[in-house]
XYZ file of C-alpha atoms in Angstrom:
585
model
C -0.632 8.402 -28.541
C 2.757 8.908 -26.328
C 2.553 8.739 -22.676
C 3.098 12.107 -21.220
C 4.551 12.186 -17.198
C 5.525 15.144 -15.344
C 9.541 16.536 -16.141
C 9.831 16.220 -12.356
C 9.111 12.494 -12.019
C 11.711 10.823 -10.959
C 13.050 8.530 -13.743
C 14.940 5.681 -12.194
C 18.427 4.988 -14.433
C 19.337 0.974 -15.573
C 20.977 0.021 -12.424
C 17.717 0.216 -10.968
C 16.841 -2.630 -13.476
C 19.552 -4.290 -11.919
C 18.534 -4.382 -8.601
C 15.401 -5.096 -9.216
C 16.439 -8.650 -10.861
C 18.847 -9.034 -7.936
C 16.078 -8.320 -5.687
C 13.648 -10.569 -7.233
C 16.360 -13.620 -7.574
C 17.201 -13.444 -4.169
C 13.341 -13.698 -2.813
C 12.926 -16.924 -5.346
C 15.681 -18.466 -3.516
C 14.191 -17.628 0.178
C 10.455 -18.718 0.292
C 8.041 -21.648 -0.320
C 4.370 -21.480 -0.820
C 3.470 -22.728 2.630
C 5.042 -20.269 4.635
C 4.503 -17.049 1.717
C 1.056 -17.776 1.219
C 0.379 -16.466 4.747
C 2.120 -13.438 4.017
C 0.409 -12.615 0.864
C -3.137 -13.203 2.505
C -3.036 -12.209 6.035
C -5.562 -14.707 7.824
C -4.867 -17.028 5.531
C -4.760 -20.906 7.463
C -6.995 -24.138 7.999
C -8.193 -25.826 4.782
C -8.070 -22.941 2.783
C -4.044 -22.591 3.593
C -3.669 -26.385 2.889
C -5.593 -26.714 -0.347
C -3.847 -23.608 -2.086
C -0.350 -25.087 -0.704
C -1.380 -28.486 -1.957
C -2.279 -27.241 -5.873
C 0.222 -24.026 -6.130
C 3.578 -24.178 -5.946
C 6.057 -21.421 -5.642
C 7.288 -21.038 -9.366
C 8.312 -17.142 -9.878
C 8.618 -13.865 -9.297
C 8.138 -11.127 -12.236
C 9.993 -8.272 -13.364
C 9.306 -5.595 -15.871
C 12.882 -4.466 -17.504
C 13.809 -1.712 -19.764
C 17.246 -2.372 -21.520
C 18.218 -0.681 -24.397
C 19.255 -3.290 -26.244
C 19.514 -7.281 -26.264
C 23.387 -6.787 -24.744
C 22.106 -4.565 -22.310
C 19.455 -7.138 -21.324
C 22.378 -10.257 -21.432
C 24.426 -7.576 -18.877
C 21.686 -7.400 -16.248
C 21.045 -11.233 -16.372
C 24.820 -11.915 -16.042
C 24.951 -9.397 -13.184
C 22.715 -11.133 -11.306
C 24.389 -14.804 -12.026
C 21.338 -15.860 -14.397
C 21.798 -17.496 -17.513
C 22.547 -15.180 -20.576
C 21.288 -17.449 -23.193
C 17.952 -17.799 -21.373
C 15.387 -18.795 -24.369
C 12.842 -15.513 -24.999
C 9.396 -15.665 -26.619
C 6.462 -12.586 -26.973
C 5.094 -11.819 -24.149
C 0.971 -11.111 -25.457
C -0.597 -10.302 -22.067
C 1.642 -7.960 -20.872
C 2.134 -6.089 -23.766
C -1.429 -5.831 -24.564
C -1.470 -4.775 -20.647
C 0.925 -1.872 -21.305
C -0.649 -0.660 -24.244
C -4.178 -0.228 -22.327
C -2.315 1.648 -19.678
C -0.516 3.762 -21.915
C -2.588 3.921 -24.448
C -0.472 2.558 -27.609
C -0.742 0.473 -29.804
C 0.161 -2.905 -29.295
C 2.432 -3.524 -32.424
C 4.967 -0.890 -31.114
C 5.787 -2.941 -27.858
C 7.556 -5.545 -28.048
C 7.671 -7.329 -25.050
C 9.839 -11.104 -24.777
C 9.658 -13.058 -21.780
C 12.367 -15.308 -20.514
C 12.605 -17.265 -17.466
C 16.102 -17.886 -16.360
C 16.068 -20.692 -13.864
C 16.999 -20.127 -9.888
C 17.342 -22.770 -7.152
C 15.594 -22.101 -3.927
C 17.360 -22.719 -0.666
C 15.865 -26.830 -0.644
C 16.986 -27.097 -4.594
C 13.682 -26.865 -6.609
C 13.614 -25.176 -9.498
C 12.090 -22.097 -9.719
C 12.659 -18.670 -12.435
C 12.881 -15.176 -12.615
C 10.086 -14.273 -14.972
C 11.453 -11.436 -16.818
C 9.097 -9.363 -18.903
C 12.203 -6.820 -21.637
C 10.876 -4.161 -23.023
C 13.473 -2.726 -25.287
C 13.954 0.958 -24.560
C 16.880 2.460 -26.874
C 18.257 5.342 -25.213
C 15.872 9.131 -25.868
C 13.258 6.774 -27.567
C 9.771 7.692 -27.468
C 9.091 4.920 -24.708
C 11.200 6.260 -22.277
C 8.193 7.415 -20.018
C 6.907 4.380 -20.073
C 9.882 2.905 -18.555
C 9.905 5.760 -16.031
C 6.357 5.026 -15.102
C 6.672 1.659 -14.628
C 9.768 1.510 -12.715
C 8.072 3.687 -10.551
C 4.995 2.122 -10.179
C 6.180 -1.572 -10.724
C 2.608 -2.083 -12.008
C 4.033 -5.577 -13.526
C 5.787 -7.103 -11.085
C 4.101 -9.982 -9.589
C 4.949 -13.339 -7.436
C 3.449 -16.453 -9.458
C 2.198 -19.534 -8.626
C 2.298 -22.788 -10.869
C -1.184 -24.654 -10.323
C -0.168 -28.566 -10.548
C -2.836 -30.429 -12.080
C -5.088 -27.793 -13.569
C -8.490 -29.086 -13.854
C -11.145 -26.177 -14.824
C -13.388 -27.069 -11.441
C -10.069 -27.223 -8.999
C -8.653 -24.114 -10.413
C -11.920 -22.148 -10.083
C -12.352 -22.901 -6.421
C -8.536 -21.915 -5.965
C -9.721 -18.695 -7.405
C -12.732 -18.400 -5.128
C -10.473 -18.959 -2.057
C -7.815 -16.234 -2.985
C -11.484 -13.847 -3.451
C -12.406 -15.092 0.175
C -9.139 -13.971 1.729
C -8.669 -10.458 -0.142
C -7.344 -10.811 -3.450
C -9.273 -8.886 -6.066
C -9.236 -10.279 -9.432
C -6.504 -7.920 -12.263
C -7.003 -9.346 -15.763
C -5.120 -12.303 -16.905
C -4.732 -13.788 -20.738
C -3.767 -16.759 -22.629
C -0.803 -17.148 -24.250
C -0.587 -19.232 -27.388
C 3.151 -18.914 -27.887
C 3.943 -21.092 -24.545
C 0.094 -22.936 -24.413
C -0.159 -21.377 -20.911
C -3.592 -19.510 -18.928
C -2.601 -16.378 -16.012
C -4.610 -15.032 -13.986
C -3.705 -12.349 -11.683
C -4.773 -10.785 -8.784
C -4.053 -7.458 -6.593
C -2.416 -8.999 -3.217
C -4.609 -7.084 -0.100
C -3.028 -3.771 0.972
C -2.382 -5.899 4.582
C -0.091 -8.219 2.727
C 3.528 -8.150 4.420
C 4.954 -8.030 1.062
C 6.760 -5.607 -1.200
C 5.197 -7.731 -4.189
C 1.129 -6.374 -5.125
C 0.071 -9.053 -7.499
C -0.345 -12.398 -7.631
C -0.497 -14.957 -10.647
C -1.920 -17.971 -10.779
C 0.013 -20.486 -14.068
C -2.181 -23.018 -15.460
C -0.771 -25.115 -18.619
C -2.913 -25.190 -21.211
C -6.328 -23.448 -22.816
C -8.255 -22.400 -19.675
C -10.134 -19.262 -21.586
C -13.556 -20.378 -20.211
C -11.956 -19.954 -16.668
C -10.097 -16.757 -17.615
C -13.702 -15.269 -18.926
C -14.996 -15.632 -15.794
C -12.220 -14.513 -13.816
C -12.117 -11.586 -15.889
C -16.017 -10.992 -15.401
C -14.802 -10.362 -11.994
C -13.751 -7.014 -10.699
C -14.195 -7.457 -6.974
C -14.901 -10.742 -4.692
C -15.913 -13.773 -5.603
C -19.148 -13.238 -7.131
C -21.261 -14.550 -10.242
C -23.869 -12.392 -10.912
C -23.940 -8.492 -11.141
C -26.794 -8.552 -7.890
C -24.525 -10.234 -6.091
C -21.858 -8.088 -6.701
C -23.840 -4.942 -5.665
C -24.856 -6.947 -2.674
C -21.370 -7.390 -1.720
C -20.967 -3.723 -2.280
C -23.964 -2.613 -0.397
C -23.114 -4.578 2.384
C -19.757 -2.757 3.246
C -20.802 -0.565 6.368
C -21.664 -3.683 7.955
C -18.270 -4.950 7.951
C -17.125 -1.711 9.155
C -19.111 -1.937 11.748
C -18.321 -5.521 12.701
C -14.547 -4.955 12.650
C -15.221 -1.776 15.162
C -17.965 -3.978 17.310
C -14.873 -6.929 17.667
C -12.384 -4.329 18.852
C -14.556 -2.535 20.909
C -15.597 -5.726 22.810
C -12.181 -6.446 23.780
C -12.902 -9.422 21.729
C -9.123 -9.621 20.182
C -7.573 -8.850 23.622
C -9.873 -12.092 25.006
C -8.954 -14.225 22.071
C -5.264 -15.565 20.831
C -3.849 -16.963 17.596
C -2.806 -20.351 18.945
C -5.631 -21.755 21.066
C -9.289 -21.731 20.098
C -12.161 -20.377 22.519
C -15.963 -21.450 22.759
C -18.032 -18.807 22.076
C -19.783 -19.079 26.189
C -15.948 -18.226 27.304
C -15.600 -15.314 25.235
C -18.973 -14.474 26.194
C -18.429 -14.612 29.685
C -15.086 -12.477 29.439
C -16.640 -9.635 27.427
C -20.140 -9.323 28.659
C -22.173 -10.653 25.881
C -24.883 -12.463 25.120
C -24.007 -15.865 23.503
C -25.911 -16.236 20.298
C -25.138 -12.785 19.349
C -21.297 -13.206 19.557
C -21.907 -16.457 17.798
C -23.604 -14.737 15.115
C -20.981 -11.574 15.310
C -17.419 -14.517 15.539
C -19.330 -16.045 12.178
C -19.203 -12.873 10.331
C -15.457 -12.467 11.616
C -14.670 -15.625 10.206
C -15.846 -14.579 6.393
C -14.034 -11.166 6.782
C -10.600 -13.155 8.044
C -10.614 -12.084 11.323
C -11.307 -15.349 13.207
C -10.654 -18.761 11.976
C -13.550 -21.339 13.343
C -11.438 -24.398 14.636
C -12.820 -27.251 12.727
C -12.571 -30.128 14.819
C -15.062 -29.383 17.793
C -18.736 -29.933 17.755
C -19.063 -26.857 19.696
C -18.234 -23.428 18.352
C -14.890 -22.614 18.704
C -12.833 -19.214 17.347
C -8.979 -18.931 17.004
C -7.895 -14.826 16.074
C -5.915 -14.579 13.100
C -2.657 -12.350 11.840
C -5.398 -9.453 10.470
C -7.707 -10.099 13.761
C -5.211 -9.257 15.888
C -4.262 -5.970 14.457
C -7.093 -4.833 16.578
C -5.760 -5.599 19.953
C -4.899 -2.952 21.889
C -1.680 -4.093 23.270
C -0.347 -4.911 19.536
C 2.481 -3.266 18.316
C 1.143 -1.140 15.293
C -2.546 -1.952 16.806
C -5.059 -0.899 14.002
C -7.537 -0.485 16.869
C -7.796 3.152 17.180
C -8.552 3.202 13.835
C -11.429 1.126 13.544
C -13.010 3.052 16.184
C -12.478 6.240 14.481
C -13.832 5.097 10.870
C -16.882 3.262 12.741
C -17.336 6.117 14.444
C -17.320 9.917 13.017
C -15.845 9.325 10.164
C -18.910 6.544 9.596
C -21.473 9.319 10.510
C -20.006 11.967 7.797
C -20.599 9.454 5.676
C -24.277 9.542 6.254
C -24.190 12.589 4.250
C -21.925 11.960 1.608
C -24.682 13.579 -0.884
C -24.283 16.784 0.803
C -20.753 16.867 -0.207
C -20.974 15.696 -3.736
C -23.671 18.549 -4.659
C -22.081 21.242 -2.217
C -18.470 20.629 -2.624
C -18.206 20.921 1.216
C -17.388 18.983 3.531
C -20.418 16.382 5.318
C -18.531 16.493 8.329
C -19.479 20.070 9.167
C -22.737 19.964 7.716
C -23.703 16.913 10.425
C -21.438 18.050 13.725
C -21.697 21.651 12.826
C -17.971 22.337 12.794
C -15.042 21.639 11.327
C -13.317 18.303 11.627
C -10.287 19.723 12.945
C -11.898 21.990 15.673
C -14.793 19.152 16.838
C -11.934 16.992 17.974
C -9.929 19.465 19.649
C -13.076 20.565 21.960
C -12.927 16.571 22.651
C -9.613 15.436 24.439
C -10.510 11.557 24.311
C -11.513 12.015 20.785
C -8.446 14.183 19.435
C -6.478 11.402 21.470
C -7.959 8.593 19.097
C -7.624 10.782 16.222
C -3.918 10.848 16.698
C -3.812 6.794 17.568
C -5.682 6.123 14.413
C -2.783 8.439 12.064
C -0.229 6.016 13.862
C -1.962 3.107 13.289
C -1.004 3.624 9.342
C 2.532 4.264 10.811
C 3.688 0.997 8.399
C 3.771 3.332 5.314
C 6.739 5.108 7.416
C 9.320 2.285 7.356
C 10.892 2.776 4.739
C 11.513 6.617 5.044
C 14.723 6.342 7.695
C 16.475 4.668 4.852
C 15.548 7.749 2.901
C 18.662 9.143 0.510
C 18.057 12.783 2.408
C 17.405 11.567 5.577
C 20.494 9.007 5.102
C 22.866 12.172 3.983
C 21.738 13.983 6.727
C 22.724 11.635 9.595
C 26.412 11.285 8.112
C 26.956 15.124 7.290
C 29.894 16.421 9.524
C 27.714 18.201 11.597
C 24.710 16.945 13.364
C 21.820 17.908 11.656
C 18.195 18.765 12.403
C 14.924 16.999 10.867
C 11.785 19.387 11.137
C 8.396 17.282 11.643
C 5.743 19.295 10.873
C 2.393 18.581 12.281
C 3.956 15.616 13.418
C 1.009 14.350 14.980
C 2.266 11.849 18.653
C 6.089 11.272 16.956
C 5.835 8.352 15.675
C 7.752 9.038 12.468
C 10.088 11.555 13.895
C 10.785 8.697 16.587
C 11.789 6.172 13.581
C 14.023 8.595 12.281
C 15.810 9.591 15.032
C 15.865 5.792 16.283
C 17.182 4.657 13.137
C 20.058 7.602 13.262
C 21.548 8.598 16.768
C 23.709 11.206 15.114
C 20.077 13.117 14.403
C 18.187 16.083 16.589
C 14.441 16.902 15.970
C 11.732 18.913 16.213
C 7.997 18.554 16.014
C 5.551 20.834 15.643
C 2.270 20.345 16.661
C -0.693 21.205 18.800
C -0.188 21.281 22.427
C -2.176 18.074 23.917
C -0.248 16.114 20.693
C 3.219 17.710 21.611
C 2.876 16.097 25.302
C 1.889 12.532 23.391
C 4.913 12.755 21.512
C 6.752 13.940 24.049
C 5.930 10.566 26.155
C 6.817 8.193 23.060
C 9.772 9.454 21.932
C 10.984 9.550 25.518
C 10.187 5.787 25.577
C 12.379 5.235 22.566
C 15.338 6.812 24.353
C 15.162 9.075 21.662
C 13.615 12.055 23.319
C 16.967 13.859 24.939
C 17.371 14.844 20.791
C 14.310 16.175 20.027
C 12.837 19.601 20.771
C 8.967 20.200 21.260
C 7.236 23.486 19.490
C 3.662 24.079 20.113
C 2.066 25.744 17.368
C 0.607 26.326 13.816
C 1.748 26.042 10.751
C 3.168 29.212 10.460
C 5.319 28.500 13.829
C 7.575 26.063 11.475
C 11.002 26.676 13.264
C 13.908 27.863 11.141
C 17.887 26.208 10.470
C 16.595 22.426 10.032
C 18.099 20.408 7.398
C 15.532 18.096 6.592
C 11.635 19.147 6.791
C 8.845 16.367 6.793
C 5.092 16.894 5.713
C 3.534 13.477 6.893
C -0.282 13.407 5.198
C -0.975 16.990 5.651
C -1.710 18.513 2.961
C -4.102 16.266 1.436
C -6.165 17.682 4.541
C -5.917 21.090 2.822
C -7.209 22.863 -0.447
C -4.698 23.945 -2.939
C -4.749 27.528 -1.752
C -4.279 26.326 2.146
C -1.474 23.865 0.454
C 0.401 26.361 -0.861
C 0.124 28.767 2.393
C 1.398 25.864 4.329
C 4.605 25.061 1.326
C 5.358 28.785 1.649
C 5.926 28.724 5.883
C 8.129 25.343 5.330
C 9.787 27.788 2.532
C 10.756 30.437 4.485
C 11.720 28.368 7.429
C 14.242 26.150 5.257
C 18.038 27.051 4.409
C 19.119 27.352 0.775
C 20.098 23.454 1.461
C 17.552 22.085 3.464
C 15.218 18.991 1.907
C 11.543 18.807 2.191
C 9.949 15.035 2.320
C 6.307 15.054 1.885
C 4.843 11.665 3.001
C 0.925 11.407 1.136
C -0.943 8.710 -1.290
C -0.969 9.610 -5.017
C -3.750 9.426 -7.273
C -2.541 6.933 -10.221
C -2.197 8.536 -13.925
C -3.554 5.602 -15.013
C -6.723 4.707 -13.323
C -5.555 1.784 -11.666
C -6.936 0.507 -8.177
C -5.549 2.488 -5.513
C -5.982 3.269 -2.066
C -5.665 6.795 -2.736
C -8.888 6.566 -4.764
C -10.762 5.671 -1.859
C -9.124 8.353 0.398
C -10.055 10.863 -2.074
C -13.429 11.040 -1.186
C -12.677 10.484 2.845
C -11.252 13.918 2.415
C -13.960 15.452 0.300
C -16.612 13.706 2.601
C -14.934 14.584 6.477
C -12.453 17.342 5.792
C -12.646 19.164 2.323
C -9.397 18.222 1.372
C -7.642 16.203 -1.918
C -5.858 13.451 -2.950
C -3.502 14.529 -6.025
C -1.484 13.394 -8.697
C 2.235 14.114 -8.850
C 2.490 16.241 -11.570
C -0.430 18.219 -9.332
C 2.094 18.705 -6.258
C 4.537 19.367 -8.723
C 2.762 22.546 -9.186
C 1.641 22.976 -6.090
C 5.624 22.614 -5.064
C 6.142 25.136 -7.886
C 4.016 27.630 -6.885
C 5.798 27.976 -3.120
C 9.106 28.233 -4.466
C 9.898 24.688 -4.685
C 10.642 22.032 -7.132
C 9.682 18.465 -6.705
C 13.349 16.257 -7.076
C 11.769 13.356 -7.269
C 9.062 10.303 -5.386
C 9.437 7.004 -4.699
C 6.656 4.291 -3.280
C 5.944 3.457 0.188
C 3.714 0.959 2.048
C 0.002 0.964 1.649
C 0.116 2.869 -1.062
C 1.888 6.160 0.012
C 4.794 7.918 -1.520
C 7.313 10.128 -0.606
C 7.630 13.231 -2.921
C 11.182 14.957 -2.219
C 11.414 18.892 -3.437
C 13.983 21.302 -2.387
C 13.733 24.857 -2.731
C 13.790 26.778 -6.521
C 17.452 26.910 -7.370
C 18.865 25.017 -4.709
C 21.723 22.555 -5.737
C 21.069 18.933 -6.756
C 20.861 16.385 -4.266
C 23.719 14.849 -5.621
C 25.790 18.045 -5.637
C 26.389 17.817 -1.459
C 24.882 19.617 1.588
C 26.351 23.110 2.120
């Protein structure tokens, strides 16, 4: 069966291939496993830090290639200053791996792997893992490639375990389950005697890399069946595993509980406090913070200091997200899923047999109008959407939003429901050549107003309070920043066809949402999916879905590309327009 992707996917060309390698090589050469550890694990320290560090060392990171022939794979490597004469040998787990996704049959992908050496910045010896999947120009396999360029489902940073024993490398498993890492598949490979194991990295991780691998030399197939037995924490036995599953709320709850104590803001990430201080700073009673800081500690949050008899709790990386006065705090957004959004949830049932939404079957009303009767609560509504504001960094480097900031004239980016500016204010920071204007409702247009003034930023931006079909006319670029996954198709399409009239013949629309994988893989937009059926009726979608929903509004989707925590930004330009690549008018 052939893989079948939307015509308006975007499908990244061979110099993309390139880059990638370069991209990889260079990242070899800059980090060790003590100090990138931490980043793929946030809250990762203490023993746990020390014993992974001690067994694992830095050996690779992985790349999926497409070139069309052995030369063209010899080109990239020699573009990149790798060796061209790199020994290759099949690659079984990753091309059994492609043919589940994509649903072929092994035999007809043939995958090598090579690992050209690199030198990190100290002089060990390290590799690019390169997975080449030979792609001959119009072949059959050419969405593949296009999928997996885009989705970059294979690349991965590995890690060599040292002296492999079956009981050693098991507990190294159990700690990367402890700090986040959810267990991916992993195979043996008789060609090169060798055991992976991979993992998906957290969605915290401060990394562009989503998987891990763990290298063990050698037959370790009793260790691989249980890691693959495995699709969530570190658990043995299916009751456990529900446990763990059943038990979610209560970390929700816990995580909202810390920030709402002030806990974070009492605590620091250098110097560990007895539980009677933090007591005594935050109003509570002793035990029950003890009992509360323990829980913190499993979840990553704290770190208990190990060498006092009494009980003392340092804040971690991930803990202190939560502090108010953090930049990026993730505070607001605790609050808000511990709070309504963990109520709707309550009646999750009444969704799934209705098809409404919970949310106004428990308050009554709609999401949207409960929290404008509320100031304080539309006021954490809009903290909590900036909280996520690391999917957004990225997006200034944007091709449109690039090309708009050197045209000859200034130009004009259009935030739509822009929510307190945040984005805009990125944009407009990143390129002082750029005016904006968000659109928004009137207690968010005076938020924005306040933080794009402290950005210095605000003297180029103009303020429009309104509805969506107040979009202003004569931007050049127009950005839809998770909107319309609030929104049923019908409501989507109303809202594509007021952007639509408000754009020129040469103006760009970005549209800034998580998409549903083809493929079934974990995603965060799975999980959002049903937020938005449970607290607001709307949808997560597909590509090929916006495509139509694009379509339909008298737009075409150019292209998407990935973003932080699992977003992406879809780019579409109005039916007819001019390629990208053809110039502004």
């Amino acid at each position: 069966m052939t893989t079948t992707l939307p015509d308006e996917t975007l499908l990244l060309d061979d110099t993309d291939d390139t880059a990638c390698l370069r991209a990889a090589v260079r990242f070899v050469r800059e980090h060790d496993s003590a100090a990138l550890l931490p980043l793929l694990l946030p809250g990762l320290d203490g023993p746990d830090l020390r014993a992974l560090a001690g067994h694992c060392r830095f050996a690779h990171a992985g790349v999926l290639l497409f070139p069309p022939d052995a030369d063209g794979l010899r080109s990239r490597l020699a573009d990149c200053g790798l060796a061209v004469d790199t020994p290759s040998h099949p690659s079984v787990v990753v091309r059994e791996r492609l043919a589940r996704r994509h649903r072929r049959e092994p035999a007809e992908l043939d995958v090598q792997i090579l690992r050209p050496q690199v030198h990190s910045a100290l002089g060990e010896r390290r590799a690019v893992e390169v997975f080449a999947l030979t792609v001959p120009p119009h072949s059959d396999l050419e969405p593949i490639a296009a999928h997996e360029r885009t989705c970059r489902h294979e690349a991965h940073l590995a890690f060599e375990v040292e002296h492999p024993e079956p009981l050693a490398l098991r507990g190294l498993c159990a700690i990367l389950a402890r700090h986040g890492a959810r267990p991916d598949g992993g195979g043996y490979n008789p060609h090169e005697d060798g055991t992976v194991l991979y993992f998906t990295l957290p969605a915290d991780a401060a990394c562009d890399y989503r998987r891990l691998e763990l290298y063990a030399r050698g037959d370790h197939r009793d260790t691989l069946a249980a890691h693959l037995d495995r699709p969530g924490h570190d658990v043995r036995q299916p009751a456990e595993t529900l446990l763990h599953l059943l038990t979610g709320a209560w970390t929700t709850q816990a995580l909202a509980t810390f920030a709402r104590l002030g806990l974070p803001d009492a605590m620091d990430t250098r110097t560990a406090r007895r539980t009677e201080d933090l007591a005594r700073l935050t109003g509570c009673h002793p035990r029950s913070l003890a009992v509360l800081l323990r829980h913190l500690a499993m979840l990553g949050a704290v770190t208990r200091c190990p060498d006092r008899e009494e009980d003392g709790f340092r804040l971690t990386e991930l803990g202190a997200l939560l502090r108010a006065d953090t930049p990026g705090s993730m505070r607001p957004l605790a609050l808000m899923y511990a709070g309504p959004f963990y109520r709707s949830f309550g009646g999750l049932d009444h969704a799934v047999r209705t098809g409404r939404p919970a949310f106004d079957h428990l308050f009554g009303e709609n999401h949207f109008d409960h929290f404008a009767r509320d100031p304080e609560l539309a006021a954490l509504f809009d903290l909590s959407m900036a909280a996520s504001s690391r999917m957004f960094e990225p997006l200034p480097a944007h091709p449109v939003v690039t090309a708009a900031a050197q045209a000859p004239a200034a130009a004009t980016v259009v935030d739509v429901a822009g929510g307190n500016g945040e984005l805009l204010g990125r944009i407009l920071t990143a390129h002082p050549r750029l005016r904006g204007v968000l659109l928004e409702r009137p207690h968010a247009v005076e938020a924005a107003r306040r933080l794009l003034d402290a950005a210095g930023c605000g003297v180029r931006c103009d303020y429009r309070a309104g509805d969506f079909a107040d979009v202003p006319p004569g931007g050049d670029v127009y950005v839809l920043s998770r909107v319309l996954h609030d929104w049923d198709d019908d409501r989507c399409r109303e809202i594509l066809r007021h952007c639509v009239r408000a754009m020129p013949a040469h103006a760009d629309l970005l549209v800034v949402e998580r998409l549903l994988p083809v493929d079934g893989s974990p995603s965060l937009a799975t999980a959002w999916d049903l937020h938005m059926l449970c607290n607001v009726g709307g949808r997560e979608r597909r590509a090929d879905h916006y495509a139509r929903l694009f379509a339909d509004a008298g737009l075409r989707l150019v292209g998407h590309r990935p973003l932080p925590l699992d977003a992406h930004v879809l780019h579409a330009r109005r039916a007819g327009a001019p390629d990208p690549g053809a110039g502004r008018s």
